[in-house]
Amino acid sequence: MTADKKQHRSDQSKMSDQMTDNGHMNMKHGQHDMNQMDHMNMGHDQHDMSHMDHMNMGHDQHDMSHMDHMNMGHDMPGMGGMHMMMNHGDMKKRFWWSFGLLIPILFITPFMGIDLPFTLHFPFANWLTVILASAMYAIGTKPFFDGAKSELKAKKPAMMSLISMGLLVTFWVSIYSFIANTFLNGHAMDYFFEFASLVVIMLLGHLIEMQATMKAGNATSELAKLTPETAHVKHGDSFTDQPVSSLKPDMTVQVRAGESFPADGIVLEGSSQVDESLMTGESKPVKKAANAKVIGGTINDNGTLIVKVQAVGADSFIGHLKDTLNQTEQSSSKAESLANKVAGWLFWVGLSAAVFALIVWTFISGPAEAFNTAVTTLIIACPHALGLAIPLVIQRTKAIAAKDGILIKKHGAVLQAKHLDYALMDKTGTLTTGHFAVQELQTEQLEKNAALAFMAALESQSSHPLAKAIVEKAKELKLPEKKAENVQTIKGAGIEGDIDHRHYQLVNSRYLEEHAIDFNALATDGSVSYLVEEKSVLAAISLGDSLKPSAKDFVNALLHRGITPVMVTGDAPETAQKVADELGIQEVKAQVSPEDKIKLVKDYQKKGQTMMIGDGINDAPALAQADLSVAIGAGTDVAQASADAVLISTSLPKIIDLIQLAHNANEKEVQNLWWGAGYNILAIPTAAGVFAFAGIVLNPLIGAIVMSCSTLIVAGNAMLLHK
């Protein structure tokens, strides 16, 4: 990754806009000044790049507009939204049209056969009611009927089937009543009021849930954005650009500094550092020279490489990762929504009770009375409160989480994550900042601040991340600025220049060894540079990734809740163990591949509910597999598309708040289901006449009033949710 490119990491909004324009990673950087390129190879033995390039994946942790639209084919358990085939705009139009039709119906139609104080009577009011209700039937019922067809086809009637049953009964019985009363001199009761209110309430519940559900995103499509659209392919003695899709094995391509590799291959010529952190989890850049293998989608840092293509498409690393991710998402079975289970149960109870009432009361009171009893039973089963029970909890949950810096994408998984046992987490970019910082400074002949001031003077004109870390540390300590003159890079070793008429060098250990300069090696896993004057080492500085300030508190909070933290990283065991020891994490899994991460998640799931936290492409399959997954907001789009929630806040303990919120939301969900379904449990058998022998019958008006109260209680209870 070029220094200029890395310099723009902090400007996330610009990067997000740039990625939107390009549609893929910006790989069109030209060649950079050779001095700067040499400096990229300077004396920092191994740079802990630690996901420095995440923001170049086209992600803006504040601009989450790519998740604003509703994915109606995904994760809408409360309302059976898996069957919905229409978009948010269409649903919104249906709701507002239906709501507009409901207003006049409320004023001209009796409530369960009873005139309300505001009920209006005028000639042909019944005709107007039929016209308005028919228009609502045409506009507002299609989403539910389509959903019911899918449920019945799958032989799993649930919320959509229950709603559809209520809509069909209330509308067509009302049409029959209109015909009987208008043309046959009958006195049948209509249910247009109940039909219209059911349509609007159910559409409202659906709309709330759709608005509360952000687009989950397609992780596999995000993977495709990692490779550039074009590749520099060798033809004769020159390189010409052609689409990556046209690449074939054995072709030769050129990959310049700052570009991503268009395919898997082997290096033929050149030398460079390659950032593979997003793919493999290895935080430090890997040196690549002739005969080294490279992975498509990884980023060439500071040199130009000539690469022979070996694998493209499905045979490449990204291709295999896509297959793994697809298999994981298809096999990952989130528990069926409790609301759908309850609705399915009520569907069969209501239908069975109505059939029972029709048969029994036909023998007792005749067909007419039996028909009315059966109809009343089916109408009582209408899920007014049940239809709002879950959407209102979801909306409230997402609103609270958003204020707390967490975007919930797949609410079903979040609400079901009640009792977590294990928290698997990536290291680099998750527990650590993913940015260079000064880890340690040792001096032999200088005071520490003086040594740091000399180093900062030499590095002040460089945009290299390591150099910037030194300069920033000096500014943080408010050290006096010194001016370096005649600054030059030492190819592959470091930098040198004159300060206060004395010559200094800042170089790596290899340079010291090659020039037989005695030094005491600084024991660290970071990148080490040595300040030298006249072949005498004055100081040593270590730079590397640093822990997030909130990481320790986060791990402690997990332990306090009885959740076992597990570090899962692609880093070397020594690096991983050092971080784990500092945080108090007992279980560490190092040098783990994406496939291994999935296996680890599955292994821990056998022992209990498992959460996964990560930010890299290599974390995506594991995120999709886990019971609850959280992607770090500064991570890649692929990880975010695979996760159940995205942490936008920089504070890791906010994830603990999410777990507590999920627990509280689940309680509210259960409470609302009891309020919504409890009414039906008592009202359905009463309406069917089961207790008629004891003189207990359900007055339709009382039943409707209780049903309305149940709906209000559900709404109020949802608003009481807190974290």
XYZ file of C-alpha atoms in Angstrom:
723
model
C 0.000 0.000 0.000
C 1.464 3.354 -0.957
C 2.223 5.889 1.705
C -0.074 8.418 0.043
C -2.887 5.934 0.089
C -2.372 5.104 3.715
C -2.291 8.761 4.559
C -5.921 8.984 3.565
C -7.069 6.269 5.948
C -8.310 8.818 8.450
C -10.396 10.582 5.843
C -13.004 7.858 5.766
C -15.737 9.883 4.126
C -13.555 10.658 1.142
C -12.564 7.065 0.799
C -16.184 5.935 0.960
C -17.161 8.379 -1.776
C -14.191 7.314 -3.840
C -15.112 3.669 -3.524
C -18.690 4.437 -4.483
C -17.488 6.070 -7.674
C -15.094 3.309 -8.580
C -17.233 0.362 -7.487
C -14.135 -1.455 -6.268
C -10.891 -0.842 -4.470
C -8.980 2.105 -5.805
C -6.057 0.425 -7.448
C -5.124 3.125 -9.904
C -2.234 4.735 -8.061
C 0.691 5.534 -10.249
C 4.345 5.023 -9.554
C 5.629 6.993 -6.609
C 8.789 8.896 -6.022
C 11.642 6.414 -5.854
C 13.051 7.980 -2.711
C 9.762 7.432 -1.001
C 9.635 3.883 -2.322
C 13.113 3.236 -0.990
C 12.040 4.583 2.334
C 9.223 2.078 2.366
C 11.927 -0.585 2.517
C 13.851 1.167 5.241
C 14.923 0.010 8.600
C 11.821 -1.187 10.275
C 12.363 -4.902 10.246
C 8.771 -5.977 9.931
C 5.943 -3.525 9.873
C 2.898 -4.425 11.882
C 0.514 -3.202 9.262
C -2.400 -4.469 11.270
C -5.189 -3.804 8.874
C -3.993 -0.369 7.920
C -5.852 -0.757 4.667
C -9.269 -1.603 5.931
C -10.597 1.792 5.140
C -9.435 1.408 1.554
C -11.970 -1.353 1.078
C -14.560 1.245 0.337
C -15.988 1.374 3.791
C -16.981 4.416 5.736
C -17.860 3.551 9.277
C -20.134 6.573 9.472
C -21.598 6.360 5.994
C -23.683 3.239 6.336
C -25.939 4.136 3.467
C -25.195 0.858 1.757
C -27.291 -0.792 4.466
C -30.239 1.606 4.409
C -32.474 -0.335 2.067
C -34.568 -3.214 3.218
C -33.813 -6.735 2.174
C -37.280 -8.200 2.181
C -36.115 -11.692 1.542
C -34.144 -11.886 4.744
C -34.567 -12.167 8.471
C -38.029 -10.857 9.229
C -39.231 -13.475 11.649
C -41.876 -11.480 13.462
C -44.017 -10.874 10.423
C -43.005 -13.813 8.315
C -41.080 -11.438 6.109
C -39.154 -14.240 4.471
C -42.091 -14.482 2.120
C -42.280 -10.818 1.256
C -41.462 -10.087 -2.365
C -41.942 -6.341 -2.404
C -39.670 -3.490 -1.515
C -39.961 -0.927 1.213
C -41.360 1.786 -1.052
C -44.152 -0.457 -2.324
C -45.104 -1.506 1.205
C -45.145 2.107 2.328
C -47.500 3.062 -0.493
C -49.849 0.193 0.360
C -49.907 1.261 4.000
C -50.698 4.905 3.315
C -53.375 4.093 0.740
C -54.959 1.635 3.161
C -54.707 4.122 6.021
C -56.470 6.733 3.869
C -59.260 4.263 3.108
C -59.534 3.309 6.794
C -60.448 6.837 7.955
C -63.896 7.035 6.271
C -64.594 3.372 7.078
C -64.154 4.125 10.791
C -66.855 6.797 10.617
C -69.464 4.956 8.533
C -69.108 1.353 9.718
C -70.379 -0.145 13.033
C -67.869 -1.714 15.397
C -68.762 -5.412 15.819
C -72.368 -4.479 14.949
C -72.436 -1.620 17.490
C -72.733 2.021 16.492
C -70.056 4.176 18.066
C -70.727 7.798 19.119
C -69.111 9.069 15.919
C -70.704 6.531 13.547
C -72.405 8.340 10.653
C -75.582 7.233 8.875
C -76.608 8.457 5.436
C -78.142 6.960 2.285
C -75.928 4.441 0.514
C -73.380 4.419 3.348
C -73.290 0.647 3.057
C -72.461 0.929 -0.648
C -69.618 3.353 0.102
C -68.311 0.973 2.760
C -68.224 -1.897 0.271
C -66.390 0.226 -2.312
C -63.809 1.451 0.207
C -63.278 -2.015 1.698
C -62.938 -3.589 -1.748
C -60.316 -1.025 -2.693
C -58.451 -1.831 0.536
C -58.758 -5.550 -0.205
C -57.124 -4.999 -3.606
C -54.371 -2.729 -2.249
C -53.531 -3.967 1.221
C -53.923 -7.746 1.295
C -51.497 -8.899 -1.404
C -48.375 -9.004 0.835
C -50.097 -11.305 3.299
C -51.730 -13.564 0.718
C -48.390 -14.004 -1.071
C -46.730 -14.821 2.217
C -49.466 -17.282 3.168
C -49.113 -19.082 -0.165
C -45.416 -19.577 0.506
C -46.046 -20.779 4.052
C -48.745 -23.234 3.017
C -46.644 -24.446 0.106
C -43.876 -25.178 2.610
C -46.507 -26.807 4.873
C -45.589 -24.408 7.661
C -48.497 -22.012 8.245
C -47.404 -19.146 10.472
C -48.025 -15.391 10.798
C -48.921 -14.760 7.174
C -51.409 -17.632 7.149
C -53.021 -16.460 10.381
C -53.368 -12.903 9.087
C -54.690 -14.086 5.731
C -57.294 -16.269 7.411
C -58.568 -13.274 9.366
C -58.608 -11.049 6.279
C -60.486 -13.580 4.146
C -63.108 -14.263 6.805
C -63.764 -10.639 7.789
C -63.963 -9.399 4.191
C -65.969 -12.137 2.502
C -68.351 -12.634 5.407
C -68.905 -8.867 5.311
C -69.583 -9.018 1.579
C -72.092 -11.812 2.242
C -73.709 -9.664 4.972
C -73.939 -6.702 2.592
C -75.683 -8.826 -0.046
C -78.020 -10.388 2.518
C -78.914 -7.070 4.146
C -79.261 -5.120 0.893
C -80.955 -7.596 -1.426
C -82.361 -10.392 0.768
C -83.833 -8.372 3.667
C -81.462 -10.156 6.076
C -79.964 -8.920 9.330
C -76.432 -10.305 9.166
C -73.602 -8.484 10.933
C -70.688 -7.276 8.842
C -67.043 -6.969 9.895
C -65.761 -4.261 7.560
C -64.501 -2.275 10.567
C -62.490 -5.262 11.796
C -61.235 -6.059 8.290
C -60.007 -2.512 7.647
C -58.336 -2.156 11.040
C -56.632 -5.546 10.649
C -55.208 -4.588 7.229
C -53.814 -1.281 8.470
C -52.412 -2.643 11.749
C -50.728 -5.557 9.995
C -49.280 -3.315 7.290
C -48.058 -0.959 10.003
C -46.372 -3.824 11.833
C -44.775 -4.968 8.621
C -43.621 -1.463 7.753
C -42.114 -0.976 11.208
C -40.185 -4.202 10.873
C -39.004 -3.330 7.373
C -37.791 0.081 8.506
C -36.045 -1.528 11.467
C -34.291 -4.055 9.244
C -31.221 -2.902 7.374
C -30.029 -4.684 4.303
C -27.932 -7.610 5.401
C -25.630 -7.270 2.415
C -24.192 -9.999 0.303
C -20.779 -10.983 1.592
C -19.882 -12.909 -1.541
C -20.602 -9.909 -3.772
C -18.406 -7.775 -1.523
C -15.579 -10.257 -2.051
C -15.730 -9.602 -5.788
C -14.901 -5.931 -5.131
C -11.525 -6.800 -3.658
C -9.885 -7.474 -7.004
C -9.453 -4.631 -9.515
C -11.615 -4.411 -12.615
C -8.609 -4.383 -14.921
C -5.170 -5.997 -14.932
C -1.918 -5.001 -16.638
C -1.372 -8.025 -18.877
C 1.885 -8.641 -20.736
C 1.653 -8.768 -24.522
C 5.060 -9.013 -26.130
C 7.324 -6.454 -24.508
C 4.565 -4.194 -23.160
C 1.680 -4.340 -20.728
C -1.892 -3.472 -21.704
C -4.985 -3.202 -19.553
C -7.731 -5.774 -19.940
C -10.647 -6.964 -17.769
C -9.729 -9.219 -14.863
C -12.538 -11.545 -15.953
C -10.499 -12.368 -19.074
C -7.444 -13.558 -17.136
C -6.332 -17.152 -17.605
C -3.664 -19.255 -15.897
C -0.091 -18.742 -17.179
C -0.753 -15.138 -18.202
C 1.802 -12.604 -16.963
C 0.593 -9.472 -15.204
C 2.227 -6.420 -13.693
C 1.105 -5.263 -10.231
C 2.245 -1.793 -9.274
C 2.687 -0.255 -5.825
C -0.660 0.354 -4.152
C -2.602 -2.007 -6.411
C -4.324 -5.231 -5.454
C -3.403 -8.490 -7.121
C -5.958 -9.424 -9.810
C -5.523 -13.173 -9.265
C -3.517 -15.790 -7.394
C -0.058 -16.285 -8.831
C 3.671 -16.574 -8.382
C 6.171 -13.718 -8.523
C 8.496 -13.776 -11.526
C 10.329 -10.503 -10.986
C 10.552 -7.713 -8.431
C 10.540 -7.313 -4.682
C 7.895 -5.793 -2.442
C 6.000 -6.002 0.819
C 2.440 -7.327 0.526
C -0.356 -6.712 3.002
C -2.205 -10.016 3.409
C -3.832 -9.137 6.724
C -7.384 -9.015 5.419
C -7.114 -12.421 3.789
C -4.947 -14.450 6.119
C -5.116 -12.489 9.361
C -1.321 -12.022 9.432
C -0.946 -8.444 10.643
C 2.585 -7.802 9.371
C 3.327 -7.290 5.678
C 4.939 -10.237 3.959
C 8.019 -9.777 1.797
C 7.565 -11.088 -1.735
C 10.314 -11.769 -4.247
C 10.859 -14.207 -7.106
C 9.026 -17.556 -6.697
C 6.847 -16.249 -3.844
C 3.114 -16.928 -4.032
C 0.626 -14.053 -3.958
C -3.128 -14.034 -3.320
C -5.675 -12.210 -5.437
C -7.214 -9.278 -3.579
C -4.207 -8.681 -1.311
C -2.408 -5.367 -1.642
C 1.028 -4.743 -3.082
C 2.737 -2.259 -0.843
C 5.812 -0.533 -2.175
C 7.294 -2.159 -5.259
C 6.348 -3.351 -8.719
C 5.950 -7.097 -9.179
C 5.688 -9.210 -12.319
C 3.371 -12.111 -11.555
C 2.474 -15.299 -13.404
C -1.231 -16.037 -12.956
C -1.891 -19.477 -11.456
C -5.539 -19.503 -10.331
C -8.565 -17.415 -11.284
C -12.290 -17.511 -10.599
C -13.562 -20.434 -8.550
C -10.055 -21.923 -8.304
C -8.578 -18.851 -6.609
C -8.306 -18.105 -2.905
C -11.234 -15.688 -3.087
C -13.182 -18.251 -5.116
C -12.689 -20.881 -2.433
C -13.570 -18.310 0.235
C -16.810 -17.522 -1.610
C -17.724 -21.208 -1.682
C -16.964 -21.552 2.020
C -19.007 -18.462 2.847
C -21.961 -19.605 0.745
C -21.956 -23.015 2.395
C -21.739 -21.430 5.832
C -24.622 -19.031 5.230
C -26.791 -21.763 3.738
C -26.130 -24.204 6.563
C -26.367 -21.600 9.319
C -29.814 -22.108 10.798
C -30.962 -19.312 13.048
C -33.764 -20.452 15.314
C -37.255 -20.002 13.949
C -38.960 -16.864 15.236
C -40.962 -17.432 18.390
C -43.663 -15.158 16.952
C -44.010 -17.388 13.899
C -44.228 -20.458 16.106
C -46.992 -18.855 18.157
C -48.784 -17.667 15.020
C -48.599 -21.147 13.494
C -50.013 -22.617 16.663
C -52.848 -20.041 16.746
C -53.628 -20.722 13.095
C -54.349 -24.366 13.801
C -56.124 -23.620 17.085
C -58.365 -20.980 15.483
C -59.141 -23.109 12.441
C -59.807 -26.216 14.521
C -61.983 -24.297 16.977
C -64.009 -22.781 14.114
C -64.576 -26.188 12.494
C -65.502 -27.627 15.889
C -67.981 -24.790 16.496
C -69.519 -25.179 13.034
C -70.098 -28.912 13.484
C -71.243 -28.908 17.098
C -73.460 -25.830 16.950
C -75.095 -27.044 13.739
C -76.603 -29.888 15.743
C -77.395 -27.644 18.715
C -78.727 -24.434 17.173
C -78.845 -24.973 13.421
C -76.580 -23.951 10.523
C -77.175 -20.192 10.792
C -76.148 -19.939 14.455
C -73.270 -22.374 13.892
C -71.983 -20.285 10.993
C -72.053 -17.096 13.081
C -70.226 -18.828 15.935
C -67.538 -20.180 13.585
C -67.059 -16.763 12.003
C -66.782 -15.096 15.414
C -64.156 -17.669 16.399
C -62.036 -16.964 13.327
C -62.318 -13.205 13.802
C -61.287 -13.503 17.446
C -58.175 -15.353 16.218
C -57.097 -12.295 14.183
C -53.582 -11.397 15.421
C -53.916 -7.621 15.883
C -51.663 -7.460 18.943
C -49.509 -10.391 17.859
C -48.699 -8.653 14.586
C -47.214 -5.688 16.456
C -45.648 -7.614 19.336
C -42.283 -8.275 17.678
C -41.923 -5.379 15.189
C -42.291 -2.819 17.983
C -39.653 -4.580 20.096
C -37.333 -4.765 17.078
C -37.768 -1.088 16.301
C -37.114 -0.106 19.891
C -34.089 -2.433 20.131
C -32.490 -1.034 16.987
C -33.130 2.558 18.051
C -31.447 2.017 21.429
C -28.509 0.154 19.849
C -28.014 2.850 17.192
C -27.758 5.543 19.856
C -25.165 3.340 21.539
C -23.024 3.071 18.404
C -24.204 -0.331 17.182
C -26.115 -1.021 13.969
C -28.223 -4.161 14.204
C -28.602 -5.814 10.814
C -30.061 -9.231 11.577
C -32.347 -8.702 14.518
C -33.414 -12.350 14.671
C -29.904 -13.455 15.625
C -29.479 -10.599 18.106
C -32.779 -11.219 19.899
C -32.035 -14.921 20.187
C -28.551 -14.469 21.660
C -29.740 -14.612 25.255
C -27.112 -16.659 27.051
C -23.711 -16.550 25.368
C -20.998 -18.909 26.574
C -18.021 -18.053 24.340
C -16.776 -14.921 22.597
C -14.302 -15.621 19.794
C -12.504 -12.520 18.607
C -9.894 -11.503 16.092
C -6.829 -9.644 17.365
C -5.649 -7.124 14.805
C -8.161 -4.340 14.236
C -10.535 -5.790 16.825
C -8.641 -5.862 20.112
C -5.888 -3.641 18.717
C -6.123 -0.254 17.036
C -4.738 -1.411 13.692
C -2.439 1.648 13.664
C 1.250 2.082 14.363
C 2.305 3.533 17.692
C 5.530 3.755 19.661
C 5.710 0.686 21.875
C 9.099 1.095 23.503
C 12.076 3.479 23.464
C 15.469 2.568 24.936
C 18.532 4.812 24.992
C 22.187 4.269 25.799
C 23.870 7.648 25.477
C 20.957 10.044 25.144
C 17.996 11.162 27.190
C 14.806 9.557 25.776
C 13.123 12.783 24.736
C 16.257 13.969 22.975
C 16.557 10.678 21.086
C 12.903 10.829 20.049
C 13.344 14.433 18.889
C 16.253 13.405 16.628
C 14.233 10.527 15.189
C 11.227 12.778 14.563
C 13.447 15.322 12.777
C 14.742 12.645 10.388
C 11.224 11.319 9.753
C 9.390 14.650 9.591
C 9.281 14.812 5.791
C 8.094 11.242 5.309
C 4.490 10.085 4.961
C 5.389 6.488 5.812
C 3.151 5.127 8.612
C 6.135 4.219 10.797
C 7.632 7.659 10.326
C 4.310 9.321 11.105
C 4.021 7.317 14.318
C 7.389 8.669 15.514
C 6.505 12.252 14.581
C 3.094 11.999 16.244
C 4.661 10.672 19.451
C 7.075 13.595 19.527
C 4.197 16.034 19.055
C 2.190 14.261 21.744
C 5.067 14.825 24.192
C 5.421 18.433 22.933
C 9.126 17.995 22.248
C 11.073 20.897 20.700
C 11.172 20.527 16.929
C 14.560 19.959 15.393
C 15.404 20.455 11.743
C 17.126 17.774 9.704
C 19.093 18.670 6.575
C 20.461 16.636 3.671
C 17.949 13.888 4.442
C 18.326 10.805 2.238
C 16.966 7.304 2.292
C 19.255 4.326 2.756
C 17.814 1.777 0.355
C 16.358 -1.167 2.178
C 17.711 0.042 5.513
C 16.391 3.384 6.702
C 17.108 7.086 6.542
C 19.955 9.516 7.339
C 20.499 13.240 7.669
C 22.249 16.102 9.500
C 20.886 17.620 12.721
C 22.725 20.460 14.446
C 25.707 19.824 12.135
C 25.992 16.193 13.221
C 25.161 13.177 11.063
C 22.561 10.652 12.231
C 21.073 7.482 10.840
C 17.843 5.659 11.681
C 18.274 2.113 10.405
C 17.223 -1.493 10.875
C 19.163 -4.317 12.524
C 20.223 -5.783 9.183
C 22.096 -2.564 8.352
C 23.886 -2.707 11.711
C 24.917 -6.307 11.128
C 26.098 -5.647 7.587
C 28.243 -2.718 8.779
C 29.548 -4.530 11.874
C 28.032 -2.039 14.298
C 27.651 -3.390 17.824
C 24.163 -3.098 19.310
C 21.873 -4.632 21.901
C 18.837 -6.029 20.099
C 15.556 -4.725 21.437
C 13.403 -7.708 22.439
C 9.981 -6.975 20.991
C 7.543 -8.245 18.401
C 7.233 -4.787 16.866
C 9.231 -3.089 14.124
C 12.573 -1.878 15.509
C 14.794 0.974 14.302
C 18.102 2.148 15.757
C 19.426 5.716 16.009
C 23.118 5.739 15.027
C 25.860 8.403 15.128
C 29.325 7.588 13.815
C 28.763 3.814 14.080
C 27.547 4.120 17.649
C 23.979 3.152 18.544
C 22.368 5.880 20.636
C 18.808 4.565 20.963
C 16.345 1.922 19.804
C 12.656 2.384 19.138
C 9.953 -0.239 18.679
C 6.791 0.516 16.757
C 3.766 -1.662 16.290
C 0.114 -2.158 16.813
C -1.304 -1.156 20.175
C -4.234 -2.363 22.217
C -7.460 -0.426 22.075
C -7.958 1.479 25.333
C -11.250 -0.326 25.910
C -9.966 -3.856 25.154
C -9.035 -4.713 28.741
C -12.372 -3.544 30.123
C -14.160 -5.495 27.412
C -12.419 -8.763 28.266
C -13.060 -8.210 31.973
C -16.736 -7.550 31.289
C -17.003 -10.785 29.303
C -15.452 -12.740 32.151
C -17.752 -11.032 34.653
C -20.770 -12.205 32.643
C -19.450 -15.754 32.562
C -18.528 -15.549 28.867
C -15.175 -17.126 27.974
C -13.058 -14.885 25.685
C -11.103 -16.711 22.980
C -8.547 -14.972 20.752
C -8.603 -16.350 17.201
C -5.987 -14.794 14.924
C -3.820 -15.404 11.903
C -0.834 -13.899 13.727
C 2.132 -15.879 14.946
C 1.723 -17.599 18.352
C 4.273 -15.337 20.086
C 2.535 -12.138 18.981
C -0.913 -13.485 19.831
C 0.138 -14.785 23.251
C 1.691 -11.475 24.223
C -1.581 -9.643 23.572
C -3.601 -12.370 25.280
C -1.437 -12.203 28.407
C -1.828 -8.453 28.555
C -5.627 -8.734 28.308
C -6.059 -11.755 30.547
C -7.307 -14.088 27.806
C -6.595 -17.732 28.596
C -7.630 -19.393 25.327
C -5.587 -18.421 22.259
C -5.783 -19.853 18.731
C -2.991 -18.511 16.500
C -2.127 -18.869 12.796
C -5.743 -19.704 12.036
C -7.034 -19.743 8.444
C -10.588 -18.679 7.462
C -11.598 -22.337 7.176
C -10.081 -23.064 10.579
C -12.045 -20.180 12.079
C -15.320 -21.721 10.896
C -14.308 -25.053 12.390
C -13.416 -23.375 15.680
C -16.782 -21.606 15.810
C -18.573 -24.890 15.138
C -16.498 -26.651 17.812
C -17.360 -24.012 20.403
C -21.018 -24.051 19.342
C -21.129 -27.698 20.377
C -20.247 -26.541 23.886
C -22.520 -23.489 24.065
C -23.790 -20.348 22.340
C -20.902 -18.661 20.571
C -20.295 -15.067 19.508
C -17.726 -14.048 16.891
C -16.169 -10.574 16.660
C -13.953 -9.598 13.731
C -13.219 -7.113 11.015
C -11.307 -8.836 8.216
C -12.248 -10.771 5.122
C -10.787 -13.858 6.758
C -13.342 -13.426 9.569
C -16.392 -13.370 7.273
C -17.217 -17.120 7.161
C -16.857 -17.405 10.940
C -19.068 -14.340 11.420
C -21.738 -15.949 9.270
C -21.509 -19.205 11.237
C -21.662 -17.824 14.793
C -24.827 -17.597 16.884
C -24.199 -13.864 17.245
C -21.615 -11.949 15.224
C -20.362 -8.390 15.493
C -18.224 -6.710 12.835
C -15.959 -3.827 13.766
C -17.076 -0.657 11.992
C -13.573 0.115 10.726
C -13.379 -3.294 9.077
C -14.219 -4.545 5.620
C -17.552 -4.559 3.831
C -17.261 -8.334 3.527
C -17.116 -8.752 7.293
C -20.002 -6.337 7.797
C -22.136 -8.134 5.232
C -21.616 -11.392 7.117
C -22.283 -10.059 10.609
C -25.473 -9.682 12.633
C -24.434 -6.277 13.972
C -21.794 -3.627 13.257
C -19.959 -1.781 16.040
C -19.534 1.822 14.890
C -18.470 3.039 18.313
C -14.775 2.764 19.141
C -15.638 1.363 22.565
C -15.586 -2.442 22.679
C -17.656 -2.630 25.920
C -20.588 -1.420 23.821
C -20.775 -5.036 22.675
C -21.554 -5.953 26.290
C -24.364 -3.397 26.169
C -25.636 -5.119 23.024
C -25.664 -8.485 24.799
C -27.609 -7.001 27.721
C -29.965 -5.234 25.334
C -30.549 -8.506 23.489
C -31.394 -10.177 26.790
C -33.860 -7.418 27.734
C -35.378 -7.355 24.239
C -35.930 -11.096 24.353
C -37.812 -10.710 27.624
C -40.002 -7.989 26.094
C -40.580 -10.185 23.053
C -41.831 -13.029 25.241
C -43.957 -10.672 27.342
C -45.557 -9.179 24.236
C -46.238 -12.592 22.787
C -48.029 -13.553 25.985
C -50.070 -10.362 25.864
C -50.799 -10.822 22.174
C -51.468 -14.559 22.194
C -52.799 -14.852 25.739
C -55.934 -13.018 24.753
C -56.494 -15.460 21.883
C -55.840 -18.465 24.125
C -58.803 -17.467 26.297
C -61.004 -15.847 23.669
C -60.926 -18.526 20.932
C -62.456 -21.392 22.953
C -64.922 -18.982 24.572
C -66.000 -17.670 21.161
C -66.388 -21.264 19.954
C -68.899 -21.871 22.736
C -66.808 -24.352 24.696
C -68.018 -22.827 27.980
C -71.599 -22.198 26.889
C -72.805 -25.021 29.129
C -71.796 -22.851 32.093
C -73.469 -19.779 30.672
C -70.168 -18.228 29.610
C -70.236 -16.765 26.123
C -68.124 -14.079 24.488
C -69.946 -10.912 23.623
C -68.409 -9.754 20.298
C -68.190 -6.156 21.503
C -66.400 -7.120 24.727
C -64.080 -9.351 22.724
C -63.187 -6.491 20.367
C -62.566 -4.085 23.244
C -60.265 -6.568 25.003
C -58.477 -7.152 21.700
C -57.878 -3.416 21.301
C -56.577 -3.156 24.871
C -54.209 -6.034 24.188
C -52.789 -4.144 21.210
C -52.241 -0.993 23.276
C -50.559 -2.964 26.059
C -48.183 -4.584 23.563
C -47.229 -1.186 22.127
C -46.688 0.360 25.559
C -44.658 -2.591 26.807
C -42.310 -2.388 23.818
C -41.622 1.280 24.545
C -40.489 0.360 28.078
C -37.495 -1.568 26.701
C -34.110 -0.308 27.874
C -30.544 -1.598 27.724
